[in-house]
mmCIF file of C-alpha atoms in Angstrom:
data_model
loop_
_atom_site.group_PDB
_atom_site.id
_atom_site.type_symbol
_atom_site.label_atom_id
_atom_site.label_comp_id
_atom_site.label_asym_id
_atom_site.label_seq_id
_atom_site.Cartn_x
_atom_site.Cartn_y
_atom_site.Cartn_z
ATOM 1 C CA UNK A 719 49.773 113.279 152.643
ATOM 2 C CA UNK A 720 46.155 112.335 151.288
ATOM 3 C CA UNK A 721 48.053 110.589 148.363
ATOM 4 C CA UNK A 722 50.648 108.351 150.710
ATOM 5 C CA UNK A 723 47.873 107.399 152.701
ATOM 6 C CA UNK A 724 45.772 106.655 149.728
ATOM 7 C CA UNK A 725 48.636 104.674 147.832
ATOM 8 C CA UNK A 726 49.032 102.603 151.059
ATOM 9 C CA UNK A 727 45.096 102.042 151.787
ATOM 10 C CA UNK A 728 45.676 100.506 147.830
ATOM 11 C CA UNK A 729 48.555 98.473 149.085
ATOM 12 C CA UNK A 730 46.010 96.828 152.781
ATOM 13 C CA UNK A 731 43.643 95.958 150.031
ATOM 14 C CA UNK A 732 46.199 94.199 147.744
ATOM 15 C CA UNK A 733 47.153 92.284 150.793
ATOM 16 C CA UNK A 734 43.145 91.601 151.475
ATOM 17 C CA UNK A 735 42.912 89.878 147.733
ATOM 18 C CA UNK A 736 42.065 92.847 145.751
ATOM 19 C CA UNK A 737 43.055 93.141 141.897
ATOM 20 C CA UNK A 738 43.839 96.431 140.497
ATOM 21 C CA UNK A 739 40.636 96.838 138.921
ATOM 22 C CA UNK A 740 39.120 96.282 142.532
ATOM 23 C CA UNK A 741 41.111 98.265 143.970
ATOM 24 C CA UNK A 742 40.956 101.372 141.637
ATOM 25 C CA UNK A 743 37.150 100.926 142.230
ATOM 26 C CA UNK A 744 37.136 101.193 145.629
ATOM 27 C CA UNK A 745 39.498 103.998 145.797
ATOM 28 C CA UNK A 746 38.604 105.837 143.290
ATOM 29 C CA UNK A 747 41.298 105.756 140.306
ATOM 30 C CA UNK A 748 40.346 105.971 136.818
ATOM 31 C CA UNK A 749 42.245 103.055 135.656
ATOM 32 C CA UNK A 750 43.652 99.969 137.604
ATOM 33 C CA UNK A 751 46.977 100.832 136.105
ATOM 34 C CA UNK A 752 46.582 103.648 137.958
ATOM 35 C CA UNK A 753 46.165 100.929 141.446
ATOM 36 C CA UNK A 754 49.204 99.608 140.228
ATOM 37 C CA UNK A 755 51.322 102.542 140.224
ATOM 38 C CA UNK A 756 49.951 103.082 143.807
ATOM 39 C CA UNK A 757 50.916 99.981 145.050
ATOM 40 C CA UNK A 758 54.561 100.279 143.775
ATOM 41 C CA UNK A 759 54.770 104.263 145.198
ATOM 42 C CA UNK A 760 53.793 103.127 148.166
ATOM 43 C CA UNK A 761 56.615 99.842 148.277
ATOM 44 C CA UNK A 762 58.778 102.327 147.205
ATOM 45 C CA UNK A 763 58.341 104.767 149.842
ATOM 46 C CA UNK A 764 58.517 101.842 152.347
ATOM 47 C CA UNK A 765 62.045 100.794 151.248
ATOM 48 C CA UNK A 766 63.313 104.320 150.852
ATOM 49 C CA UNK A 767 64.729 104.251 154.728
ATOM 50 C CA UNK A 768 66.512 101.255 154.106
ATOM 51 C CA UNK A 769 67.858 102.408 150.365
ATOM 52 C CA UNK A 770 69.000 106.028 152.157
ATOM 53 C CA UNK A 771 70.967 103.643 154.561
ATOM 54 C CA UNK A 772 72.739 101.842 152.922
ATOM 55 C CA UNK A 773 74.051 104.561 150.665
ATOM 56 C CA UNK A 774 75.365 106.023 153.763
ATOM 57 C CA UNK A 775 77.115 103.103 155.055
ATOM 58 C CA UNK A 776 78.613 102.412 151.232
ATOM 59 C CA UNK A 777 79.638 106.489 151.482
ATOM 60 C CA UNK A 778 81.337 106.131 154.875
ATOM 61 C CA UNK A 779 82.912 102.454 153.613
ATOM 62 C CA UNK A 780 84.134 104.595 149.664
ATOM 63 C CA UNK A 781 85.347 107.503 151.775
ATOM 64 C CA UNK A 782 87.481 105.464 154.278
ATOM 65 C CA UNK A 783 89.077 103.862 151.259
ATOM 66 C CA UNK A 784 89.483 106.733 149.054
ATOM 67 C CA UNK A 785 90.873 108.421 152.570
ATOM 68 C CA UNK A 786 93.708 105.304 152.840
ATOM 69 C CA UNK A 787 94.404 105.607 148.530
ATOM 70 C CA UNK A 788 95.427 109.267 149.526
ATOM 71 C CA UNK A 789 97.279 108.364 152.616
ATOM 72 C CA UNK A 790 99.342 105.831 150.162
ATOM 73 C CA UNK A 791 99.590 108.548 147.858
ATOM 74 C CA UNK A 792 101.570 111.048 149.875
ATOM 75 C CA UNK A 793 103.951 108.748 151.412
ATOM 76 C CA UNK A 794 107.486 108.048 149.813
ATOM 77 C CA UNK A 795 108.086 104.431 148.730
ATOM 78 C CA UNK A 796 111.914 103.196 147.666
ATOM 79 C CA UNK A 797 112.324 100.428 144.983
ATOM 80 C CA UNK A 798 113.280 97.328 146.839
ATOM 81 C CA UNK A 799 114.230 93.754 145.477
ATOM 82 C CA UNK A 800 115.660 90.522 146.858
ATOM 83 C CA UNK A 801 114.625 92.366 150.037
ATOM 84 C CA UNK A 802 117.205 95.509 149.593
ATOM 85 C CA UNK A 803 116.734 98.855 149.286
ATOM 86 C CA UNK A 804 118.107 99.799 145.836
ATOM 87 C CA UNK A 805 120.302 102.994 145.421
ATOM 88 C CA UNK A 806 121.001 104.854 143.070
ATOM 89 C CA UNK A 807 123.917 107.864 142.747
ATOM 90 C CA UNK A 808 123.077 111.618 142.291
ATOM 91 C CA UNK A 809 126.012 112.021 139.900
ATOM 92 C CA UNK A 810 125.530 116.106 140.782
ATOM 93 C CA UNK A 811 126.470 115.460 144.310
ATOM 94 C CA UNK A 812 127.476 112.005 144.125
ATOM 95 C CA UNK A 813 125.688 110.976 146.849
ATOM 96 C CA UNK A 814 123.747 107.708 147.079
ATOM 97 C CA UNK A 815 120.069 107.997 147.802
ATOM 98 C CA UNK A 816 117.121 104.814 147.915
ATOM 99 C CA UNK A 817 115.818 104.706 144.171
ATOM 100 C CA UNK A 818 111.896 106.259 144.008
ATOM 101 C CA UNK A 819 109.466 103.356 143.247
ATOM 102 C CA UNK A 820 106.887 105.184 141.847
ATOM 103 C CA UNK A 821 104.939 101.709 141.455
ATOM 104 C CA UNK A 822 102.498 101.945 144.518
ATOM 105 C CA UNK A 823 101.031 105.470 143.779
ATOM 106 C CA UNK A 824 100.749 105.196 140.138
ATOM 107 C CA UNK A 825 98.601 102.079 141.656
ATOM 108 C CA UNK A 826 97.157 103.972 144.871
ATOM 109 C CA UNK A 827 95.859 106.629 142.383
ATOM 110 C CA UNK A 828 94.085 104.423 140.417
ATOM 111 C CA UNK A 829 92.259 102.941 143.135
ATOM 112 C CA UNK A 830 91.031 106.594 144.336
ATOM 113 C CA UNK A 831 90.325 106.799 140.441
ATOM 114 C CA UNK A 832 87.910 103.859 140.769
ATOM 115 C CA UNK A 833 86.730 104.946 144.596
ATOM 116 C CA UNK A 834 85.513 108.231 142.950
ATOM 117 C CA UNK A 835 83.691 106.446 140.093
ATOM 118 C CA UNK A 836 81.643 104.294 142.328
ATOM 119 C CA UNK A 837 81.224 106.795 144.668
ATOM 120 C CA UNK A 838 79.888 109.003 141.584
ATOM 121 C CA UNK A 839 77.730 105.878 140.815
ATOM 122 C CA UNK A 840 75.801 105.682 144.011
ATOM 123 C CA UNK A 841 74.839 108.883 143.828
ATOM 124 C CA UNK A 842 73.819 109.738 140.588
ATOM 125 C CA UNK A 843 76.162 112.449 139.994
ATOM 126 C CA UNK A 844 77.368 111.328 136.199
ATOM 127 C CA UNK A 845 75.356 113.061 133.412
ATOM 128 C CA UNK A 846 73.786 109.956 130.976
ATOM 129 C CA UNK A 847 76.298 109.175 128.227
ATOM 130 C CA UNK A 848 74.338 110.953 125.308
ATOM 131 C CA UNK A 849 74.083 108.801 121.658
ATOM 132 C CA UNK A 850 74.066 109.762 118.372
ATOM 133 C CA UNK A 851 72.530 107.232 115.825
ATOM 134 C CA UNK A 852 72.882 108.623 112.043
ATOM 135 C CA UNK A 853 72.498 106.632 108.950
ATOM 136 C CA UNK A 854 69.594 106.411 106.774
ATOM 137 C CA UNK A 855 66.291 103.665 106.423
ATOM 138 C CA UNK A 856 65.943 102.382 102.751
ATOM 139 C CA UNK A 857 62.317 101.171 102.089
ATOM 140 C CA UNK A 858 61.629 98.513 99.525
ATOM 141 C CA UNK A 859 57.939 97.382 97.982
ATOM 142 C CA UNK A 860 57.539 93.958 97.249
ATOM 143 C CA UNK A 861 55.017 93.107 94.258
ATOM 144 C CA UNK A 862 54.551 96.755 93.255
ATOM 145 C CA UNK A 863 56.642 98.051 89.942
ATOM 146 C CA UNK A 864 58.148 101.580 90.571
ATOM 147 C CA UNK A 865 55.920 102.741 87.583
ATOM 148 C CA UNK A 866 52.916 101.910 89.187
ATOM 149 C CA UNK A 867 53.489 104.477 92.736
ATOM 150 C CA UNK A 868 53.437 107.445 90.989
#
């Protein structure tokens, strides 16, 4: 607690006309970079309410989407054109049933595909993509014959 109301003291004398070097004077850091990292823990920790907020109301909005993608999901649709329903024969039983349009799940899945991503995204919950950089650094001396480095 003796830190917050240390890093916010930093942040009244900012707004006074302080510069970090002032500032880490009067407070006591060893460095005014150290001032500066104050100040910013402290704005920070003032917009943290507001930042937990809003991920909230972007959870609740991603949920009621992904909920409505599922609800799309688990309904039947029938292929339909020139506003009929198209038929097709079950030449087992030979009876005549509305043709399956698979069409608007393959596309309500991909939105709850995409709902889960950003939902994933706002809150951290995908590991860092790790990189692998191989090859090789070739030096070359300019002026100097080979003869002459050994």
């Amino acid at each position: 607690m003796a830190n917050v109301r240390r890093d916010a003291r930093a942040v009244e004398l900012f707004a006074d006309g302080y510069n970090y070097e002032q500032i880490a004077t009067e407070l006591g850091y060893s460095h005014r970079s150290d001032a500066m990292k104050a100040i910013a823990r402290a704005k920070a920790d003032v917009a943290r309410p507001a930042v937990t907020k809003l991920i909230a109301t972007e959870s609740e909005e991603l949920d009621a989407l992904y909920t409505e993608a599922v609800a799309i999901l688990q309904r039947n649709h029938v292929t339909v054109s020139h506003g009929k329903v198209i038929m097709w024969r079950n030449p087992e039983t030979n009876e005549e049933k509305p043709l399956p349009d698979d069409g608007p799940k393959l596309q309500a899945i991909q939105v709850a595909l995409r709902v889960r991503e950003s939902y994933r995204k706002l809150h951290g919950l995908d590991q860092p993509a790790k990189q692998e950089i191989s090859g090789g650094v070739k030096y070359e001396i300019v002026g100097v014959a080979p003869e002459e480095l050994t």
